[in-house]
mmCIF file of C-alpha atoms and ligand atoms in Angstrom:
data_model
loop_
_atom_site.group_PDB
_atom_site.id
_atom_site.type_symbol
_atom_site.label_atom_id
_atom_site.label_comp_id
_atom_site.label_asym_id
_atom_site.label_seq_id
_atom_site.Cartn_x
_atom_site.Cartn_y
_atom_site.Cartn_z
ATOM 1 C CA MET X 1 18.474 -0.412 -7.226
ATOM 2 C CA SER X 2 19.353 2.419 -4.710
ATOM 3 C CA ASN X 3 20.288 1.311 -1.258
ATOM 4 C CA GLU X 4 17.182 2.335 0.293
ATOM 5 C CA ILE X 5 15.406 -0.069 -1.842
ATOM 6 C CA GLU X 6 17.736 -3.035 -1.441
ATOM 7 C CA ILE X 7 16.979 -2.575 2.536
ATOM 8 C CA GLN X 8 13.522 -2.544 1.754
ATOM 9 C CA ARG X 9 13.624 -5.507 -0.789
ATOM 10 C CA ASP X 10 15.475 -7.742 1.907
ATOM 11 C CA TYR X 11 13.149 -6.834 4.743
ATOM 12 C CA TRP X 12 9.894 -7.569 2.983
ATOM 13 C CA ASN X 13 11.353 -10.623 1.462
ATOM 14 C CA ARG X 14 12.392 -11.870 5.109
ATOM 15 C CA GLU X 15 9.123 -10.909 6.422
ATOM 16 C CA ILE X 16 6.619 -12.225 4.069
ATOM 17 C CA SER X 17 5.271 -14.788 6.080
ATOM 18 C CA ALA X 18 4.741 -12.566 9.250
ATOM 19 C CA PHE X 19 3.047 -9.955 7.092
ATOM 20 C CA GLY X 20 0.916 -12.436 5.327
ATOM 21 C CA SER X 21 -0.668 -13.936 8.318
ATOM 22 C CA ILE X 22 -1.868 -10.889 9.438
ATOM 23 C CA TYR X 23 -4.478 -11.014 6.592
ATOM 24 C CA SER X 24 -4.551 -15.040 6.544
ATOM 25 C CA GLN X 25 -5.007 -15.277 10.536
ATOM 26 C CA ASP X 26 -2.816 -18.337 10.325
ATOM 27 C CA LYS X 27 -1.263 -17.827 13.447
ATOM 28 C CA SER X 28 -2.105 -18.235 17.298
ATOM 29 C CA ARG X 29 -5.640 -17.039 18.864
ATOM 30 C CA PHE X 30 -3.418 -14.882 21.014
ATOM 31 C CA SER X 31 -1.599 -13.103 17.943
ATOM 32 C CA ILE X 32 -5.089 -13.244 16.120
ATOM 33 C CA TRP X 33 -6.288 -10.886 19.106
ATOM 34 C CA LEU X 34 -3.550 -8.403 19.049
ATOM 35 C CA ASP X 35 -3.756 -7.725 15.529
ATOM 36 C CA LYS X 36 -7.115 -7.146 16.278
ATOM 37 C CA VAL X 37 -6.565 -4.572 18.813
ATOM 38 C CA PHE X 38 -3.568 -2.874 17.546
ATOM 39 C CA ARG X 39 -3.991 -3.362 13.700
ATOM 40 C CA TRP X 40 -7.435 -3.163 13.197
ATOM 41 C CA ASP X 41 -6.834 0.076 10.875
ATOM 42 C CA MET X 42 -4.984 -2.228 8.183
ATOM 43 C CA PHE X 43 -8.301 -4.194 7.729
ATOM 44 C CA GLU X 44 -10.427 -0.694 7.911
ATOM 45 C CA ARG X 45 -7.915 0.699 5.059
ATOM 46 C CA PHE X 46 -8.501 -2.841 3.049
ATOM 47 C CA ALA X 47 -12.431 -2.020 2.937
ATOM 48 C CA PHE X 48 -11.687 1.750 2.445
ATOM 49 C CA THR X 49 -9.371 0.989 -0.855
ATOM 50 C CA ILE X 50 -11.693 -1.189 -2.209
ATOM 51 C CA GLN X 51 -14.988 0.715 -1.642
ATOM 52 C CA ASN X 52 -12.785 3.546 -3.129
ATOM 53 C CA CYS X 53 -12.156 1.755 -6.399
ATOM 54 C CA GLU X 54 -15.745 1.655 -7.347
ATOM 55 C CA PRO X 55 -16.827 0.986 -10.054
ATOM 56 C CA ILE X 56 -14.651 -1.654 -10.182
ATOM 57 C CA GLU X 57 -16.058 -3.749 -13.357
ATOM 58 C CA ASN X 58 -14.314 -3.282 -16.372
ATOM 59 C CA ARG X 59 -11.600 -0.854 -15.076
ATOM 60 C CA THR X 60 -7.949 -1.217 -14.700
ATOM 61 C CA PHE X 61 -5.841 -1.012 -11.445
ATOM 62 C CA LEU X 62 -2.515 -0.696 -10.665
ATOM 63 C CA ASP X 63 -1.545 -1.890 -6.981
ATOM 64 C CA VAL X 64 1.983 -0.278 -5.833
ATOM 65 C CA GLY X 65 3.811 -2.427 -3.473
ATOM 66 C CA CYS X 66 1.407 -5.189 -3.705
ATOM 67 C CA GLY X 67 2.843 -7.192 -0.904
ATOM 68 C CA THR X 68 1.046 -10.711 -0.874
ATOM 69 C CA GLY X 69 -1.519 -9.451 -3.391
ATOM 70 C CA ILE X 70 -4.765 -9.456 -1.762
ATOM 71 C CA PHE X 71 -5.796 -6.129 -2.878
ATOM 72 C CA SER X 72 -5.394 -7.165 -6.674
ATOM 73 C CA ILE X 73 -6.719 -10.266 -6.176
ATOM 74 C CA GLU X 74 -9.948 -9.144 -4.495
ATOM 75 C CA LEU X 75 -10.449 -6.501 -7.335
ATOM 76 C CA ALA X 76 -9.772 -8.926 -10.211
ATOM 77 C CA LYS X 77 -12.419 -11.379 -8.550
ATOM 78 C CA LYS X 78 -14.878 -8.531 -8.711
ATOM 79 C CA SER X 79 -14.491 -8.569 -12.385
ATOM 80 C CA ALA X 80 -11.968 -5.576 -12.874
ATOM 81 C CA ALA X 81 -10.646 -5.532 -16.644
ATOM 82 C CA LYS X 82 -6.772 -5.564 -15.542
ATOM 83 C CA VAL X 83 -5.092 -5.667 -12.667
ATOM 84 C CA VAL X 84 -1.220 -5.263 -12.096
ATOM 85 C CA GLY X 85 0.325 -5.171 -8.758
ATOM 86 C CA ILE X 86 4.143 -4.489 -8.623
ATOM 87 C CA ASP X 87 6.733 -5.135 -5.597
ATOM 88 C CA ILE X 88 10.547 -4.968 -5.227
ATOM 89 C CA ALA X 89 10.304 -7.925 -2.956
ATOM 90 C CA GLU X 90 10.382 -11.071 -5.249
ATOM 91 C CA ASN X 91 9.123 -13.312 -2.850
ATOM 92 C CA MET X 92 6.017 -11.070 -2.516
ATOM 93 C CA VAL X 93 5.420 -11.210 -6.497
ATOM 94 C CA GLU X 94 5.888 -14.947 -6.348
ATOM 95 C CA GLN X 95 3.471 -15.575 -3.758
ATOM 96 C CA SER X 96 0.868 -12.962 -5.104
ATOM 97 C CA THR X 97 1.325 -14.533 -8.573
ATOM 98 C CA GLN X 98 0.494 -18.121 -7.133
ATOM 99 C CA ALA X 99 -2.323 -16.959 -5.222
ATOM 100 C CA ALA X 100 -4.090 -15.623 -8.499
ATOM 101 C CA GLN X 101 -3.700 -18.943 -10.039
ATOM 102 C CA GLY X 102 -5.149 -20.245 -6.940
ATOM 103 C CA GLU X 103 -7.700 -17.877 -7.374
ATOM 104 C CA GLU X 104 -8.176 -18.419 -10.892
ATOM 105 C CA VAL X 105 -7.844 -14.791 -11.837
ATOM 106 C CA ALA X 106 -4.327 -14.978 -13.353
ATOM 107 C CA ASP X 107 -5.975 -13.973 -16.946
ATOM 108 C CA ARG X 108 -6.890 -10.408 -15.313
ATOM 109 C CA CYS X 109 -4.435 -10.032 -12.608
ATOM 110 C CA SER X 110 -0.585 -9.849 -13.062
ATOM 111 C CA PHE X 111 2.388 -9.272 -10.996
ATOM 112 C CA PHE X 112 5.788 -7.896 -11.464
ATOM 113 C CA HIS X 113 8.947 -7.442 -9.865
ATOM 114 C CA THR X 114 9.969 -3.681 -10.025
ATOM 115 C CA ASP X 115 10.344 -0.190 -8.490
ATOM 116 C CA LEU X 116 7.582 1.854 -9.501
ATOM 117 C CA LEU X 117 9.929 4.859 -10.411
ATOM 118 C CA GLU X 118 11.619 2.102 -13.097
ATOM 119 C CA TYR X 119 8.251 0.587 -14.235
ATOM 120 C CA ALA X 120 7.179 1.717 -17.748
ATOM 121 C CA PRO X 121 3.620 0.205 -18.148
ATOM 122 C CA ASP X 122 2.111 0.206 -21.673
ATOM 123 C CA GLY X 123 -0.912 2.505 -20.638
ATOM 124 C CA THR X 124 -2.216 4.207 -18.137
ATOM 125 C CA PHE X 125 -4.658 2.719 -15.582
ATOM 126 C CA ASP X 126 -7.805 3.893 -14.000
ATOM 127 C CA VAL X 127 -6.815 4.012 -10.711
ATOM 128 C CA THR X 128 -3.478 3.102 -8.703
ATOM 129 C CA PHE X 129 -2.986 2.559 -5.340
ATOM 130 C CA GLY X 130 -0.454 2.286 -2.847
ATOM 131 C CA ILE X 131 -1.350 0.919 0.747
ATOM 132 C CA GLY X 132 1.365 0.398 3.371
ATOM 133 C CA LEU X 133 4.082 2.005 0.974
ATOM 134 C CA PHE X 134 4.779 5.216 2.019
ATOM 135 C CA ASP X 135 5.378 3.988 5.631
ATOM 136 C CA TYR X 136 8.903 2.794 3.940
ATOM 137 C CA ILE X 137 9.765 5.357 1.514
ATOM 138 C CA ASP X 138 11.936 8.572 2.425
ATOM 139 C CA ASP X 139 11.294 10.558 -0.800
ATOM 140 C CA ALA X 140 7.646 10.388 -1.283
ATOM 141 C CA LEU X 141 7.185 13.194 -4.097
ATOM 142 C CA PRO X 142 8.630 10.980 -6.826
ATOM 143 C CA VAL X 143 6.807 7.940 -6.144
ATOM 144 C CA LEU X 144 3.359 9.944 -5.897
ATOM 145 C CA LYS X 145 4.263 11.935 -9.189
ATOM 146 C CA LYS X 146 4.689 8.592 -11.017
ATOM 147 C CA MET X 147 1.369 7.410 -9.597
ATOM 148 C CA ARG X 148 -0.511 10.614 -10.578
ATOM 149 C CA GLU X 149 1.440 10.112 -14.293
ATOM 150 C CA VAL X 150 -0.029 6.482 -14.912
ATOM 151 C CA SER X 151 -3.418 7.469 -13.227
ATOM 152 C CA THR X 152 -6.469 8.812 -15.253
ATOM 153 C CA ASP X 153 -9.203 9.056 -12.582
ATOM 154 C CA LYS X 154 -7.549 8.827 -8.807
ATOM 155 C CA ALA X 155 -4.753 7.507 -6.596
ATOM 156 C CA ILE X 156 -5.575 5.993 -3.273
ATOM 157 C CA VAL X 157 -2.704 6.101 -0.774
ATOM 158 C CA SER X 158 -2.324 5.417 2.922
ATOM 159 C CA PHE X 159 0.220 7.317 5.317
ATOM 160 C CA PRO X 160 0.761 6.450 8.757
ATOM 161 C CA ARG X 161 -0.070 9.559 10.971
ATOM 162 C CA PHE X 162 2.740 11.806 12.884
ATOM 163 C CA TRP X 163 0.971 12.465 15.799
ATOM 164 C CA THR X 164 0.086 9.255 17.529
ATOM 165 C CA TRP X 165 1.670 7.571 20.569
ATOM 166 C CA ARG X 166 2.591 4.427 18.787
ATOM 167 C CA ALA X 167 4.757 6.492 16.080
ATOM 168 C CA PRO X 168 7.692 6.512 18.169
ATOM 169 C CA VAL X 169 7.678 2.892 19.318
ATOM 170 C CA ARG X 170 6.803 1.497 15.608
ATOM 171 C CA LYS X 171 9.702 3.669 14.696
ATOM 172 C CA LEU X 172 11.894 2.088 17.452
ATOM 173 C CA ARG X 173 10.549 -1.702 16.662
ATOM 174 C CA LEU X 174 11.473 -0.941 13.123
ATOM 175 C CA SER X 175 14.728 0.512 12.872
ATOM 176 C CA ILE X 176 15.903 -2.466 15.280
ATOM 177 C CA ARG X 177 14.927 -4.876 12.614
ATOM 178 C CA GLY X 178 16.645 -2.818 9.805
ATOM 179 C CA CYS X 179 13.439 -1.071 8.276
ATOM 180 C CA PRO X 180 13.147 2.660 8.537
ATOM 181 C CA VAL X 181 9.524 4.037 8.868
ATOM 182 C CA TYR X 182 8.312 7.755 7.901
ATOM 183 C CA PHE X 183 5.601 9.473 9.487
ATOM 184 C CA PHE X 184 3.444 12.372 7.977
ATOM 185 C CA THR X 185 0.745 15.003 9.165
ATOM 186 C CA LYS X 186 -1.979 16.317 7.257
ATOM 187 C CA ARG X 187 -0.157 19.501 6.094
ATOM 188 C CA ARG X 188 2.409 17.632 4.562
ATOM 189 C CA ILE X 189 0.523 15.470 2.774
ATOM 190 C CA ALA X 190 -1.467 18.332 1.269
ATOM 191 C CA GLU X 191 1.888 19.754 -0.050
ATOM 192 C CA LEU X 192 2.714 16.326 -1.435
ATOM 193 C CA MET X 193 -0.666 15.718 -3.236
ATOM 194 C CA LYS X 194 -0.611 19.225 -4.680
ATOM 195 C CA GLN X 195 2.931 19.216 -6.000
ATOM 196 C CA ALA X 196 2.354 15.356 -7.529
ATOM 197 C CA GLY X 197 -0.273 16.846 -9.635
ATOM 198 C CA PHE X 198 -3.828 16.144 -8.031
ATOM 199 C CA GLU X 199 -6.748 18.484 -8.661
ATOM 200 C CA ARG X 200 -7.885 17.690 -5.020
ATOM 201 C CA HIS X 201 -7.584 15.005 -2.655
ATOM 202 C CA SER X 202 -9.785 13.859 0.436
ATOM 203 C CA VAL X 203 -8.220 12.245 3.845
ATOM 204 C CA ALA X 204 -10.007 10.080 5.890
ATOM 205 C CA LYS X 205 -8.259 9.104 9.387
ATOM 206 C CA ILE X 206 -8.227 5.312 10.350
ATOM 207 C CA GLY X 207 -6.793 4.643 13.342
ATOM 208 C CA LYS X 208 -3.026 5.227 12.896
ATOM 209 C CA LEU X 209 -3.501 6.127 9.378
ATOM 210 C CA HIS X 210 -4.363 8.991 6.993
ATOM 211 C CA CYS X 211 -6.041 7.056 3.920
ATOM 212 C CA VAL X 212 -6.301 9.550 1.031
ATOM 213 C CA VAL X 213 -7.845 9.553 -2.293
ATOM 214 C CA GLY X 214 -6.158 12.005 -4.913
ATOM 215 C CA TYR X 215 -8.275 12.815 -7.781
ATOM 216 C CA CYS X 216 -6.951 13.413 -11.376
ATOM 217 C CA GLY X 217 -9.718 15.323 -12.714
ATOM 218 C CA LYS X 218 -11.420 18.733 -11.403
ATOM 219 C CA GLU X 219 -14.983 16.813 -10.644
HETATM 220 C C1 SAM Z 313 3.786 -3.203 4.364
HETATM 221 S S1 SAM Z 313 4.010 -3.961 2.488
HETATM 222 C C2 SAM Z 313 2.126 -3.802 2.015
HETATM 223 C C3 SAM Z 313 1.758 -4.645 1.065
HETATM 224 C C4 SAM Z 313 0.063 -4.311 0.240
HETATM 225 N N1 SAM Z 313 -0.085 -3.185 -0.196
HETATM 226 C C5 SAM Z 313 -0.863 -4.503 1.538
HETATM 227 O O1 SAM Z 313 -1.248 -3.320 2.044
HETATM 228 O O2 SAM Z 313 -0.977 -5.382 2.154
HETATM 229 C C6 SAM Z 313 4.667 -2.659 1.572
HETATM 230 C C7 SAM Z 313 5.171 -3.743 0.208
HETATM 231 O O3 SAM Z 313 5.645 -2.228 -0.755
HETATM 232 C C8 SAM Z 313 7.032 -2.762 -1.215
HETATM 233 N N2 SAM Z 313 7.442 -1.724 -1.596
HETATM 234 C C9 SAM Z 313 8.447 -0.767 -0.963
HETATM 235 N N3 SAM Z 313 8.797 0.101 -1.756
HETATM 236 C C10 SAM Z 313 8.546 -0.086 -3.129
HETATM 237 C C11 SAM Z 313 8.382 0.609 -4.378
HETATM 238 N N4 SAM Z 313 9.458 1.933 -4.414
HETATM 239 N N5 SAM Z 313 8.001 0.103 -5.652
HETATM 240 C C12 SAM Z 313 7.265 -1.146 -5.579
HETATM 241 N N6 SAM Z 313 7.186 -2.012 -4.217
HETATM 242 C C13 SAM Z 313 7.499 -1.170 -3.194
HETATM 243 C C14 SAM Z 313 7.743 -3.832 -0.443
HETATM 244 O O4 SAM Z 313 8.369 -4.752 -1.239
HETATM 245 C C15 SAM Z 313 6.572 -4.382 0.554
HETATM 246 O O5 SAM Z 313 6.099 -5.537 0.192
#
């Protein structure tokens, strides 16, 4: 495991409750209000991803950097044939596994503790997605290439936008907490998607994010 991955793993193992509470809203009313004002795009990117996974029924999905598993579990509940979530933080994998059992979708939704670059799936997936993942990855290209390699239909990814007033604030806030964070321009995203081998891609601007769909085939 590289030094960068170890830093990430330790950070996300520590931050699991704070991160999970953004979705569960198990927090004070004031914190919920702050999330609505400053993190509304996290909820929008969830909707964007699920919508772009359609059709979901009987298809297969790989959730890279699955976190607490909410995307994977939603897809399993919507009758995906198979969903695999992977994450470098073992606490995230454990919590996701428990959540899938609680939601009674563990028969088609499983989670593994691994870095994508070391993951050797026993087949391809219709759709792979990495949401809130590239924020923390210095060298995005090998990760995008691997996503392309294991996808047959499309990959859905989010990138934090470079030109927002909140980017430097977030960079400072997270670097104080020992977590490097990276930002992307649309031009850089276009280069990356092309180099990774996607035939074409579309970009939607959602708040502080570029939400991107990379297509494996021509049409
Ligand atoms: C901000 S969380 C996002 C979780 C989830 N996708 C969501 O949006 O709710 C990013 C997650 O990516 C994981 N991660 C970072 N680099 C990874 C890698 N190379 N392979 C697998 N997981 C990774 C982290 O451990 C963390 O749990």
